[in-house]
Each structure stands twice: as structure tokens, then as C-alpha cells.
CSV table of C-alpha atoms and ligand atoms in Angstrom, one decimal:
chain,number,residue,atom,x,y,z
A,1148,UNK,CA,-9.0,20.4,-23.6
A,1149,UNK,CA,-10.3,17.2,-24.9
A,1150,UNK,CA,-12.8,14.9,-23.1
A,1151,UNK,CA,-12.7,11.8,-23.6
A,1152,UNK,CA,-15.9,9.0,-22.4
A,1153,UNK,CA,-15.9,5.4,-22.1
A,1154,UNK,CA,-19.7,4.2,-22.4
A,1155,UNK,CA,-20.5,0.5,-22.4
A,1156,UNK,CA,-18.9,-0.4,-19.0
A,1157,UNK,CA,-20.3,-0.7,-15.1
A,1158,UNK,CA,-18.3,2.0,-12.9
A,1159,UNK,CA,-17.4,-0.3,-9.4
A,1160,UNK,CA,-16.8,3.7,-8.6
A,1161,UNK,CA,-16.7,4.0,-4.6
A,1162,UNK,CA,-18.7,6.4,-3.6
A,1163,UNK,CA,-20.4,5.8,-0.7
A,1164,UNK,CA,-23.8,7.5,-1.3
A,1165,UNK,CA,-25.4,8.1,-3.9
A,1166,UNK,CA,-24.2,8.6,-7.5
A,1167,UNK,CA,-24.6,11.4,-10.4
A,1168,UNK,CA,-28.5,11.1,-7.8
A,1169,UNK,CA,-29.2,7.8,-8.8
A,1170,UNK,CA,-29.4,5.2,-5.8
A,1171,UNK,CA,-26.4,4.0,-2.6
A,1172,UNK,CA,-25.5,1.1,-4.1
A,1173,UNK,CA,-23.0,-1.8,-2.9
A,1174,UNK,CA,-19.5,-0.4,-4.2
A,1175,UNK,CA,-20.6,2.1,-5.6
A,1176,UNK,CA,-21.8,0.5,-8.3
A,1177,UNK,CA,-22.8,2.6,-12.1
A,1178,UNK,CA,-24.4,-0.6,-14.2
A,1179,UNK,CA,-24.6,0.7,-17.8
A,1180,UNK,CA,-22.7,4.1,-16.9
A,1181,UNK,CA,-20.8,6.9,-18.4
A,1182,UNK,CA,-17.5,8.2,-17.9
A,1183,UNK,CA,-16.2,11.7,-18.9
A,1184,UNK,CA,-12.5,12.8,-18.8
A,1185,UNK,CA,-11.3,15.4,-18.7
A,1186,UNK,CA,-7.4,15.4,-18.8
A,1187,UNK,CA,-6.3,13.9,-16.0
A,1188,UNK,CA,-9.2,14.7,-13.9
A,1189,UNK,CA,-12.6,12.3,-13.6
A,1190,UNK,CA,-15.0,15.1,-14.9
A,1191,UNK,CA,-18.2,12.6,-14.6
A,1192,UNK,CA,-19.6,9.3,-13.5
A,1193,UNK,CA,-23.4,8.9,-13.8
A,1194,UNK,CA,-25.7,6.3,-15.2
A,1195,UNK,CA,-25.6,6.4,-19.4
A,1196,UNK,CA,-28.7,7.2,-19.7
A,1197,UNK,CA,-28.5,11.0,-17.3
A,1198,UNK,CA,-24.8,11.5,-19.1
A,1199,UNK,CA,-26.8,15.2,-19.8
A,1200,UNK,CA,-26.7,16.2,-24.2
A,1201,UNK,CA,-24.8,19.0,-24.2
A,1202,UNK,CA,-21.4,17.1,-22.0
A,1203,UNK,CA,-21.5,14.3,-24.1
A,1204,UNK,CA,-21.2,16.8,-27.5
A,1205,UNK,CA,-18.2,17.9,-25.9
A,1206,UNK,CA,-16.2,14.4,-25.4
A,1207,UNK,CA,-13.9,14.4,-28.3
A,1208,UNK,CA,-12.7,10.9,-27.6
A,1209,UNK,CA,-15.3,7.8,-27.4
A,1210,UNK,CA,-14.1,5.1,-26.4
A,1211,UNK,CA,-16.4,1.4,-25.9
A,1212,UNK,CA,-15.4,-0.5,-23.2
A,1213,UNK,CA,-16.8,-3.8,-24.6
A,1214,UNK,CA,-18.6,-4.4,-21.1
A,1215,UNK,CA,-16.0,-4.0,-18.4
A,1216,UNK,CA,-16.2,-2.8,-15.2
A,1217,UNK,CA,-14.4,-0.4,-14.5
A,1218,UNK,CA,-12.3,0.6,-10.9
A,1219,UNK,CA,-10.4,3.3,-9.6
A,1220,UNK,CA,-6.2,2.5,-10.4
A,1221,UNK,CA,-5.2,-0.2,-6.9
A,1222,UNK,CA,-3.6,1.4,-4.7
A,1223,UNK,CA,-0.3,-0.8,-2.8
A,1224,UNK,CA,0.1,1.2,0.7
A,1225,UNK,CA,2.6,-0.6,2.3
A,1226,UNK,CA,5.7,-2.2,0.7
A,1227,UNK,CA,8.9,-1.8,0.7
A,1228,UNK,CA,9.5,-3.3,-2.6
A,1229,UNK,CA,13.2,-1.6,-2.7
A,1230,UNK,CA,15.9,-4.4,-2.2
A,1231,UNK,CA,18.7,-6.1,-3.1
A,1232,UNK,CA,18.8,-10.1,-3.1
A,1233,UNK,CA,16.1,-12.2,-1.6
A,1234,UNK,CA,15.2,-13.9,1.6
A,1235,UNK,CA,14.8,-18.2,-0.3
A,1236,UNK,CA,17.5,-19.6,1.8
A,1237,UNK,CA,15.4,-18.1,4.8
A,1238,UNK,CA,12.9,-20.1,3.2
A,1239,UNK,CA,14.1,-23.3,3.5
A,1240,UNK,CA,15.6,-23.0,7.1
A,1241,UNK,CA,12.0,-21.7,8.8
A,1242,UNK,CA,10.8,-24.8,6.7
A,1243,UNK,CA,13.6,-27.0,8.5
A,1244,UNK,CA,12.2,-25.9,12.1
A,1245,UNK,CA,13.9,-22.3,12.3
A,1246,UNK,CA,11.4,-19.1,13.4
A,1247,UNK,CA,11.3,-15.9,11.5
A,1248,UNK,CA,12.0,-14.2,15.1
A,1249,UNK,CA,14.8,-17.0,15.3
A,1250,UNK,CA,16.4,-16.0,11.8
A,1251,UNK,CA,16.1,-12.6,13.3
A,1252,UNK,CA,17.9,-12.8,16.9
A,1253,UNK,CA,21.1,-14.5,15.2
A,1254,UNK,CA,22.0,-11.9,12.5
A,1255,UNK,CA,19.7,-13.5,9.5
A,1256,UNK,CA,16.0,-11.7,8.8
A,1257,UNK,CA,15.8,-8.0,7.5
A,1258,UNK,CA,20.2,-7.7,8.3
A,1259,UNK,CA,21.0,-9.5,5.4
A,1260,UNK,CA,18.3,-8.4,3.4
A,1261,UNK,CA,20.0,-4.6,4.4
A,1262,UNK,CA,23.9,-6.3,3.7
A,1263,UNK,CA,22.4,-7.0,1.1
A,1264,UNK,CA,20.6,-3.7,-0.2
A,1265,UNK,CA,24.0,-1.6,1.1
A,1266,UNK,CA,26.0,-3.4,-1.4
A,1267,UNK,CA,23.4,-3.3,-4.2
A,1268,UNK,CA,24.6,0.2,-7.2
A,1269,UNK,CA,21.4,2.0,-7.7
A,1270,UNK,CA,21.2,0.5,-11.1
A,1271,UNK,CA,21.0,-2.9,-9.9
A,1272,UNK,CA,18.5,-1.9,-7.6
A,1273,UNK,CA,16.1,-0.3,-10.2
A,1274,UNK,CA,16.3,-3.3,-12.1
A,1275,UNK,CA,14.7,-5.3,-9.5
A,1276,UNK,CA,12.5,-3.8,-7.6
A,1277,UNK,CA,11.3,-2.6,-11.4
A,1278,UNK,CA,10.6,-5.8,-12.4
A,1279,UNK,CA,8.6,-6.0,-8.9
A,1280,UNK,CA,6.5,-3.0,-9.9
A,1281,UNK,CA,5.7,-3.7,-13.7
A,1282,UNK,CA,4.1,-6.8,-11.6
A,1283,UNK,CA,2.5,-4.6,-9.5
A,1284,UNK,CA,1.7,-2.7,-12.8
A,1285,UNK,CA,0.2,-5.7,-14.4
A,1286,UNK,CA,-2.4,-5.9,-11.7
A,1287,UNK,CA,-4.4,-2.1,-12.1
A,1288,UNK,CA,-2.3,-0.6,-9.0
A,1289,UNK,CA,-1.7,2.7,-10.3
A,1290,UNK,CA,-0.4,4.1,-6.7
A,1291,UNK,CA,2.7,2.5,-5.0
A,1292,UNK,CA,3.8,3.4,-1.6
A,1293,UNK,CA,7.5,2.7,-1.3
A,1294,UNK,CA,9.9,2.1,2.5
A,1295,UNK,CA,13.4,2.3,2.6
A,1296,UNK,CA,14.6,0.4,5.8
A,1297,UNK,CA,17.2,-2.2,4.4
A,1298,UNK,CA,20.0,0.4,3.6
A,1299,UNK,CA,19.7,1.9,7.6
A,1300,UNK,CA,22.6,4.9,7.2
A,1301,UNK,CA,22.3,7.7,4.8
A,1302,UNK,CA,23.9,7.5,2.3
A,1303,UNK,CA,21.9,4.0,1.7
A,1304,UNK,CA,18.7,4.6,2.9
A,1305,UNK,CA,19.0,8.0,0.3
A,1306,UNK,CA,21.0,5.6,-2.3
A,1307,UNK,CA,16.3,3.7,-1.4
A,1308,UNK,CA,15.2,6.5,-1.8
A,1309,UNK,CA,15.8,7.5,-4.9
A,1310,UNK,CA,15.8,4.7,-6.7
A,1311,UNK,CA,11.8,4.7,-5.6
A,1312,UNK,CA,11.5,8.3,-6.6
A,1313,UNK,CA,13.0,7.1,-9.6
A,1314,UNK,CA,10.3,4.9,-11.1
A,1315,UNK,CA,8.4,6.7,-10.2
A,1316,UNK,CA,9.9,9.0,-12.2
A,1317,UNK,CA,9.9,6.0,-15.0
A,1318,UNK,CA,6.8,4.5,-15.2
A,1319,UNK,CA,3.5,5.7,-15.7
A,1320,UNK,CA,2.8,5.6,-11.6
A,1321,UNK,CA,2.7,7.7,-8.7
A,1322,UNK,CA,4.9,6.7,-6.2
A,1323,UNK,CA,5.7,7.9,-2.3
A,1324,UNK,CA,8.2,7.6,-0.6
A,1325,UNK,CA,7.8,6.1,3.8
A,1326,UNK,CA,11.5,7.3,5.9
A,1327,UNK,CA,11.8,3.7,7.2
A,1328,UNK,CA,14.9,4.1,9.2
A,1329,UNK,CA,14.0,3.0,12.3
A,1330,UNK,CA,12.6,-0.7,11.0
A,1331,UNK,CA,16.3,-2.6,12.4
A,1332,UNK,CA,18.5,-2.2,14.2
A,1333,UNK,CA,21.8,-2.4,11.2
A,1334,UNK,CA,24.5,-4.7,12.9
A,1335,UNK,CA,27.5,-1.6,13.6
A,1336,UNK,CA,24.2,-0.6,16.3
A,1337,UNK,CA,24.3,-4.2,18.8
A,1338,UNK,CA,23.3,-3.1,21.1
A,1339,UNK,CA,22.8,0.7,21.8
A,1340,UNK,CA,19.6,1.0,19.7
A,1341,UNK,CA,19.3,5.0,21.6
A,1342,UNK,CA,22.2,5.5,19.5
A,1343,UNK,CA,20.7,4.2,16.8
A,1344,UNK,CA,17.5,5.7,17.3
A,1345,UNK,CA,20.0,9.6,17.7
A,1346,UNK,CA,21.6,8.1,14.0
A,1347,UNK,CA,17.4,8.6,12.7
A,1348,UNK,CA,16.6,11.7,14.1
A,1349,UNK,CA,19.8,13.1,12.4
A,1350,UNK,CA,19.0,11.4,8.5
A,1351,UNK,CA,15.0,12.2,9.0
A,1352,UNK,CA,15.8,15.7,8.1
A,1353,UNK,CA,17.7,15.6,5.7
A,1354,UNK,CA,16.7,13.7,3.0
A,1355,UNK,CA,13.4,15.1,3.9
A,1356,UNK,CA,14.9,18.2,2.9
A,1357,UNK,CA,16.5,16.7,-0.5
A,1358,UNK,CA,12.8,16.1,-1.0
A,1359,UNK,CA,13.0,12.4,-0.1
A,1360,UNK,CA,10.7,11.6,3.0
A,1361,UNK,CA,6.5,11.5,2.0
A,1362,UNK,CA,5.7,9.8,5.6
A,1363,UNK,CA,7.8,8.6,8.1
A,1364,UNK,CA,7.6,4.7,9.4
A,1365,UNK,CA,8.8,2.4,12.3
A,1366,UNK,CA,8.6,-0.7,13.2
A,1367,UNK,CA,8.0,-0.8,16.6
A,1368,UNK,CA,8.7,-4.6,18.3
A,1369,UNK,CA,10.5,-6.6,21.1
A,1370,UNK,CA,12.9,-7.4,17.7
A,1371,UNK,CA,12.9,-3.7,16.6
A,1372,UNK,CA,12.5,-1.1,18.9
A,1373,UNK,CA,10.7,-0.1,21.8
A,1374,UNK,CA,7.5,2.4,22.2
A,1375,UNK,CA,9.3,5.2,23.6
A,1376,UNK,CA,12.4,4.5,20.8
A,1377,UNK,CA,9.7,4.7,17.8
A,1378,UNK,CA,7.9,8.5,19.8
A,1379,UNK,CA,11.3,9.5,19.8
A,1380,UNK,CA,10.7,9.7,15.2
A,1381,UNK,CA,7.8,10.7,15.0
A,1382,UNK,CA,8.4,13.5,17.8
A,1383,UNK,CA,10.7,14.6,14.9
A,1384,UNK,CA,9.0,13.5,12.3
A,1385,UNK,CA,5.5,15.7,13.6
A,1386,UNK,CA,7.6,18.9,13.7
A,1387,UNK,CA,7.9,18.4,10.6
A,1388,UNK,CA,5.0,18.6,9.3
A,1389,UNK,CA,5.1,14.5,8.1
A,1390,UNK,CA,2.9,11.9,8.2
A,1391,UNK,CA,3.6,9.1,10.3
A,1392,UNK,CA,2.8,5.7,10.5
A,1393,UNK,CA,4.1,2.6,11.9
A,1394,UNK,CA,4.0,-1.2,12.1
A,1395,UNK,CA,2.6,-1.9,14.7
A,1396,UNK,CA,1.5,-4.9,16.8
A,1397,UNK,CA,3.2,-8.6,14.0
A,1398,UNK,CA,3.8,-10.2,16.8
A,1399,UNK,CA,3.4,-9.6,20.3
A,1400,UNK,CA,0.3,-6.1,21.8
A,1401,UNK,CA,3.1,-3.7,22.1
A,1402,UNK,CA,0.9,-0.5,22.9
A,1403,UNK,CA,1.8,0.7,20.1
A,1404,UNK,CA,-1.2,1.6,17.5
A,1405,UNK,CA,-2.3,4.0,20.7
A,1406,UNK,CA,1.1,5.1,20.7
A,1407,UNK,CA,0.9,5.8,17.0
A,1408,UNK,CA,-2.4,7.7,18.0
A,1409,UNK,CA,-1.9,9.6,19.9
A,1410,UNK,CA,1.0,11.4,17.3
A,1411,UNK,CA,-2.5,10.9,14.5
A,1412,UNK,CA,-1.0,9.0,12.5
A,1413,UNK,CA,-2.7,8.2,9.8
A,1414,UNK,CA,-2.2,4.1,9.7
A,1415,UNK,CA,-1.1,1.1,11.7
A,1416,UNK,CA,-0.6,-1.7,9.5
A,1417,UNK,CA,-0.3,-5.1,10.6
A,1418,UNK,CA,-1.9,-5.2,13.9
A,1419,UNK,CA,-2.5,-8.8,14.0
A,1420,UNK,CA,-2.2,-8.5,17.9
A,1421,UNK,CA,-4.4,-5.1,18.2
A,1422,UNK,CA,-6.0,-4.3,21.6
A,1423,UNK,CA,-9.8,-3.3,22.0
A,1424,UNK,CA,-7.9,-0.3,23.8
A,1425,UNK,CA,-5.6,0.2,20.6
A,1426,UNK,CA,-8.4,-0.3,18.5
A,1427,UNK,CA,-10.5,2.5,20.2
A,1428,UNK,CA,-7.3,4.9,20.0
A,1429,UNK,CA,-7.1,3.8,16.2
A,1430,UNK,CA,-10.3,4.9,15.8
A,1431,UNK,CA,-10.5,8.2,17.8
A,1432,UNK,CA,-7.6,9.2,15.7
A,1433,UNK,CA,-8.9,8.7,11.9
A,1434,UNK,CA,-6.0,6.2,11.5
A,1435,UNK,CA,-7.0,3.4,8.9
A,1436,UNK,CA,-6.1,-0.8,10.0
A,1437,UNK,CA,-4.0,-2.1,7.3
A,1438,UNK,CA,-3.8,-5.5,7.0
A,1439,UNK,CA,-1.2,-7.5,5.6
A,1440,UNK,CA,-2.9,-10.9,4.7
A,1441,UNK,CA,1.0,-11.4,2.4
A,1442,UNK,CA,2.5,-11.9,6.0
A,1443,UNK,CA,0.6,-13.1,8.0
A,1444,UNK,CA,0.1,-16.2,5.1
A,1445,UNK,CA,3.8,-16.6,4.5
A,1446,UNK,CA,4.2,-17.0,7.9
A,1447,UNK,CA,2.3,-18.7,8.7
A,1448,UNK,CA,0.7,-16.7,12.2
A,1449,UNK,CA,-2.7,-18.2,14.0
A,1450,UNK,CA,-3.2,-14.7,15.6
A,1451,UNK,CA,-5.8,-12.8,13.8
A,1452,UNK,CA,-6.5,-9.5,12.8
A,1453,UNK,CA,-9.5,-8.7,15.3
A,1454,UNK,CA,-11.9,-7.7,12.0
A,1455,UNK,CA,-14.0,-7.6,14.1
A,1456,UNK,CA,-13.2,-5.4,16.7
A,1457,UNK,CA,-11.9,-3.3,13.8
A,1458,UNK,CA,-15.6,-2.5,12.8
A,1459,UNK,CA,-17.6,-1.8,15.2
A,1460,UNK,CA,-15.0,0.9,16.7
A,1461,UNK,CA,-15.8,2.1,12.9
A,1462,UNK,CA,-11.6,2.1,12.1
A,1463,UNK,CA,-11.4,2.1,8.0
A,1464,UNK,CA,-9.5,-0.7,6.8
A,1465,UNK,CA,-6.9,-0.9,4.3
A,1466,UNK,CA,-5.3,-4.1,1.9
A,1467,UNK,CA,-1.3,-3.7,0.7
A,1468,UNK,CA,1.5,-6.6,-0.3
A,1469,UNK,CA,3.8,-5.6,2.2
A,1470,UNK,CA,6.0,-6.2,-0.7
A,1471,UNK,CA,9.2,-7.3,1.7
A,1472,UNK,CA,12.0,-10.1,0.9
A,1473,UNK,CA,11.1,-12.1,4.8
A,1474,UNK,CA,7.2,-11.8,4.9
A,1475,UNK,CA,5.6,-11.4,2.3
A,1476,UNK,CA,7.8,-12.6,-1.2
A,1477,UNK,CA,4.0,-11.2,-3.2
A,1478,UNK,CA,4.1,-9.3,-5.7
A,1479,UNK,CA,0.0,-9.1,-6.1
A,1480,UNK,CA,-2.8,-7.4,-4.6
A,1481,UNK,CA,-5.5,-9.1,-5.9
A,1482,UNK,CA,-4.3,-12.0,-4.6
A,1483,UNK,CA,-4.0,-9.7,-1.2
A,1484,UNK,CA,-7.6,-9.1,-2.0
A,1485,UNK,CA,-8.7,-12.7,-2.3
A,1486,UNK,CA,-6.7,-13.0,1.1
A,1487,UNK,CA,-8.1,-10.6,3.1
A,1488,UNK,CA,-11.1,-12.4,2.7
A,1489,UNK,CA,-10.5,-15.7,2.4
A,1490,UNK,CA,-8.1,-15.4,5.6
A,1491,UNK,CA,-9.5,-12.7,7.1
A,1492,UNK,CA,-12.7,-12.5,6.1
A,1493,UNK,CA,-13.2,-8.9,5.3
A,1494,UNK,CA,-15.3,-8.7,2.7
A,1495,UNK,CA,-14.8,-8.3,-1.3
A,1496,UNK,CA,-17.0,-4.9,-0.7
A,1497,UNK,CA,-14.2,-4.3,2.1
A,1498,UNK,CA,-11.3,-5.6,0.8
A,1499,UNK,CA,-11.8,-3.6,-2.4
A,1500,UNK,CA,-12.2,-0.8,-1.2
A,1501,UNK,CA,-9.3,-1.4,0.8
A,1502,UNK,CA,-6.9,-1.3,-2.3
A,1503,UNK,CA,-8.7,1.5,-3.2
A,1504,UNK,CA,-10.8,4.7,-1.0
A,1505,UNK,CA,-9.2,3.4,1.8
A,1506,UNK,CA,-6.0,2.6,1.3
A,1507,UNK,CA,-5.7,6.4,-0.5
A,1508,UNK,CA,-6.9,7.6,3.1
A,1509,UNK,CA,-4.1,6.1,4.4
A,1510,UNK,CA,-1.0,7.2,2.2
A,1511,UNK,CA,-4.0,10.8,2.9
A,1512,UNK,CA,-4.0,11.2,-0.9
A,1513,UNK,CA,-7.6,12.9,-1.1
A,1514,UNK,CA,-7.2,13.1,-4.7
A,1515,UNK,CA,-7.8,9.0,-5.6
A,1516,UNK,CA,-9.4,6.2,-4.4
A,1517,UNK,CA,-12.7,7.0,-6.2
A,1518,UNK,CA,-14.4,7.7,-9.4
A,1519,UNK,CA,-15.8,11.0,-9.1
A,1520,UNK,CA,-16.0,14.2,-10.6
A,1521,UNK,CA,-12.9,16.3,-9.5
A,1522,UNK,CA,-10.4,13.1,-8.8
A,1523,UNK,CA,-7.4,11.7,-10.7
A,1524,UNK,CA,-9.3,9.6,-13.9
A,1525,UNK,CA,-6.7,7.1,-12.5
A,1526,UNK,CA,-8.4,3.5,-13.3
A,1527,UNK,CA,-8.9,-0.2,-14.4
A,1528,UNK,CA,-10.6,-1.5,-16.7
A,1529,UNK,CA,-11.0,-5.8,-15.9
A,1530,UNK,CA,-13.0,-8.5,-18.2
A,1531,UNK,CA,-15.5,-9.1,-14.9
A,1532,UNK,CA,-19.4,-8.4,-14.6
A,1533,UNK,CA,-19.1,-8.2,-10.9
A,1534,UNK,CA,-16.8,-6.7,-8.2
A,1535,UNK,CA,-16.7,-9.8,-6.5
A,1536,UNK,CA,-15.4,-11.6,-9.0
A,1537,UNK,CA,-11.9,-9.3,-8.6
A,1538,UNK,CA,-11.7,-11.1,-5.1
A,1539,UNK,CA,-13.4,-14.3,-6.2
A,1540,UNK,CA,-10.1,-15.6,-8.4
A,1541,UNK,CA,-7.0,-16.9,-7.4
A,1542,UNK,CA,-4.3,-16.1,-10.1
A,1543,UNK,CA,-6.1,-14.8,-12.4
A,1544,UNK,CA,-5.6,-11.3,-13.9
A,1545,UNK,CA,-8.4,-9.7,-15.5
A,1546,UNK,CA,-6.8,-6.5,-16.1
A,1547,UNK,CA,-7.8,-5.5,-19.8
A,1548,UNK,CA,-6.9,-2.0,-19.3
A,1549,UNK,CA,-4.8,0.4,-17.4
A,1550,UNK,CA,-5.4,4.7,-17.9
A,1551,UNK,CA,-3.5,6.4,-15.5
A,1552,UNK,CA,-3.5,10.5,-15.0
A,1553,UNK,CA,-6.2,10.0,-18.0
A,1554,UNK,CA,-3.6,8.7,-20.3
A,1555,UNK,CA,-4.3,4.7,-21.6
A,1556,UNK,CA,-0.7,3.4,-20.6
B,1633,DI6,N1,8.2,-6.0,9.4
B,1633,DI6,C1,7.1,-6.8,8.4
B,1633,DI6,O1,6.4,-7.6,8.0
B,1633,DI6,C2,8.3,-6.3,7.8
B,1633,DI6,N2,9.3,-5.5,8.4
B,1633,DI6,C3,8.7,-5.0,9.0
B,1633,DI6,O2,8.4,-4.9,9.7
B,1633,DI6,C4,9.7,-8.0,7.3
B,1633,DI6,C5,10.8,-7.1,6.6
B,1633,DI6,C6,11.3,-8.2,6.0
B,1633,DI6,O3,11.5,-9.0,6.6
B,1633,DI6,O4,13.1,-8.4,5.6
B,1634,FE,FE1,6.1,-4.1,6.6
């Protein structure tokens, strides 16, 4: 197999310890590095001066990175990318005084996107979602998690998950799908939330049987589902061997994170209202905290996620766009990197780990998120010198080139 060699670059490997024998650095940074790729896999990364000559001799394709910084491909681990319509009108309502919860209770909010999504053909959904996906990809995103949850009926949830899978087949990006049937109560089930959960429990094995589900999520909130209702969905998911994750403690503390930790959740997401006990339960279960600064910003929340508590308990922190029409109409993971630092006070190193190494962990993926031998050859060449520049700039896109599965895309 041909070996490819990149030199004249600094590589932020995101490895935690030493890299090829060189002392540990923040970001797992290697200055004046060499990176060798075999097929779709990293074979070697480390200081250029340490590259074994016999390995270098086998590299038949050589690339001068022109002094670029190289990072792992970015991972957007929490999106609702596939939906119909938009919610600009609701944005206007909010600016005229209505709250997100008021709008949800009066049949707007998620329910209005459900109507638009149900009415859309798969082709129309694909067109609309492709635009958003390409915006993410332009910033070096190589893995995207996409949730269903705007169909809320079997054939509609299937349509959305199929569109999501189709995006992955048509573009050089890895798509992971999450079934979020318990996202909102569809209007036809008004006042009958437990009956709707019964339906979710029928949809889940059907969609899983069609290979459409990589994980299961729910929205546990006073405007959505209770911890007890969510627990029914999670028990069914775990019985099928599927990992679970939760929209938890976004608008209030309902104890969702601790409940999800009881099902060994791979992640709990949002978490503005997370309690100390919730964080302790997440730490014990090994759950990742996925923080979503776009939703915090766009809903003008004032309660910050308890970053200090998460750090104290050693809960790993990931960052994502939460790309969705209602609370975070955002297709820039780099902007989220900045907001994680400015709004949530993460360090740039924590933020970059949050869209690479820890984001992979939030998806239960062990083959990506760091550049090390044996990992996927998904990486980005950036026109910056130091990693902090990626979190520092607002609205810049310094991506020069993205390599996906060992190939330039
Ligand atoms: N929390 C959110 O922020 C999104 N979903 C969720 O459970 C919002 C979805 C929407 O408003 O359309
Ligand atoms: Fe979300």
C-alpha cells in the first residue's frame, strides 16, 4: 500500500502523553512534525527528526504542508441537521417578547418544525441538509452526529434517518445517526405522553432493525419528557445494545443526568442546570458532558453550565453546534470553539479537545479524535501557527485542506 508523508507542519495530535518519545506538550503538540498515513490510517506521527529513515524511504507520496498546523478532523457530536423549514418567524416573536418555553407551549417551537419536516420530501430534506452539512465540512468537520426527532412517527422518523444516512453516502464525511423519537410530544398525542412513549418503544426496534440507529437520545425537560418516561426509552435502547445520551438539565434541573448515568449514558448534553450530584453520577458512569454554547447564546440563557463542577469531578467536556432551527441555527463548529471559551470560560485547549478527542468519546468512537498510530487518517491543515488561533478568531475559516480517510476531499 502507498504510504503518504506530510512534513513542514506542526501537529496538534491531542494525544494526552508523550508523542513518539517527545515530552508531553499542551494539545499533544509536535513542532516540525512528520505524519505518515497508510491507506485510511495513521501509521506514524512525531518530530520530523525522529522519523525512522526506513519508514521515510517507503513513503511514495510526499506533501509539503507549507508550515500549516494539523489537527484531527473536527467532530460535531450533537446536531439536529435534518429538518424542514426554519424558525426565523419564531426568532422575531422572541424579540417581541415571547419566551422559548411560551412558544413551545402554544404549539410553536419544535412542533412547527415537525410540521415542516413531515411535509418535506426526502429530496427536499436532503437539499436543505446538504447545504448545512457543507458549511460544517468547510471548517474541517469529518464526523457529524445527526439526530432524528422532527418526524415523531415511524415513517417520518425513518425518512429523516434515511436522509441522514444518505448524506454520509454522498459526502466525504462520517455520519452517526441517533434516534431522538422522544424529542417532543407530537400534536396528535396531546395530553397522552405515556401513549406516545409506547409508540417510541415500537419505533425503536423497527428502525434499529433497518440499520438506521447508532444511538438513542431523549429530551428530558418539563416541556418534553419526564425522567420516568425517558427511562423507559433508555431501558429499551440498552436491551437492544444501543448506547444512550440525553438532552439534560437544559432549562431546569429534572435530575435527568443522574438518571441517564444509571444507563451508562455516553453523554449528557446542555447541562446548564446540572447539580453537583448529577455531575458526580456522570463521573461515576464515565459520561461525557456535551456543552452547547450556540443554544445558550441564541436563547440568551443566563445560567452557565457548571464547568468548575465538571472539572472537579473529572467529567470530560465536549463542545458541539447543536445545529437545529429553534435553539441553535448554527453551522460553524469553529464559532462554538470561540463561544465555549468566551461564554463558558473553557481554555482553548479544553475547547479543541472538546471538538476532537472528547467529542469522539461522546459518540463512543475509539478510532478518531486524536492523531496517533492506528487512528483514522482524518485531519485538517490550517493556515494558523498555534492551536489557540482556532478558538480566538470570530468568523474566520483558516481551513486549507481536509483529509478524510487518508484522502484529500
Ligand atoms: N433542545 C434543544 O436545544 C433542541 N432540542 C432540544 O431538545 C431545540 C430543538 C428546537 O427548538 O427545534
Ligand atoms: Fe440538541
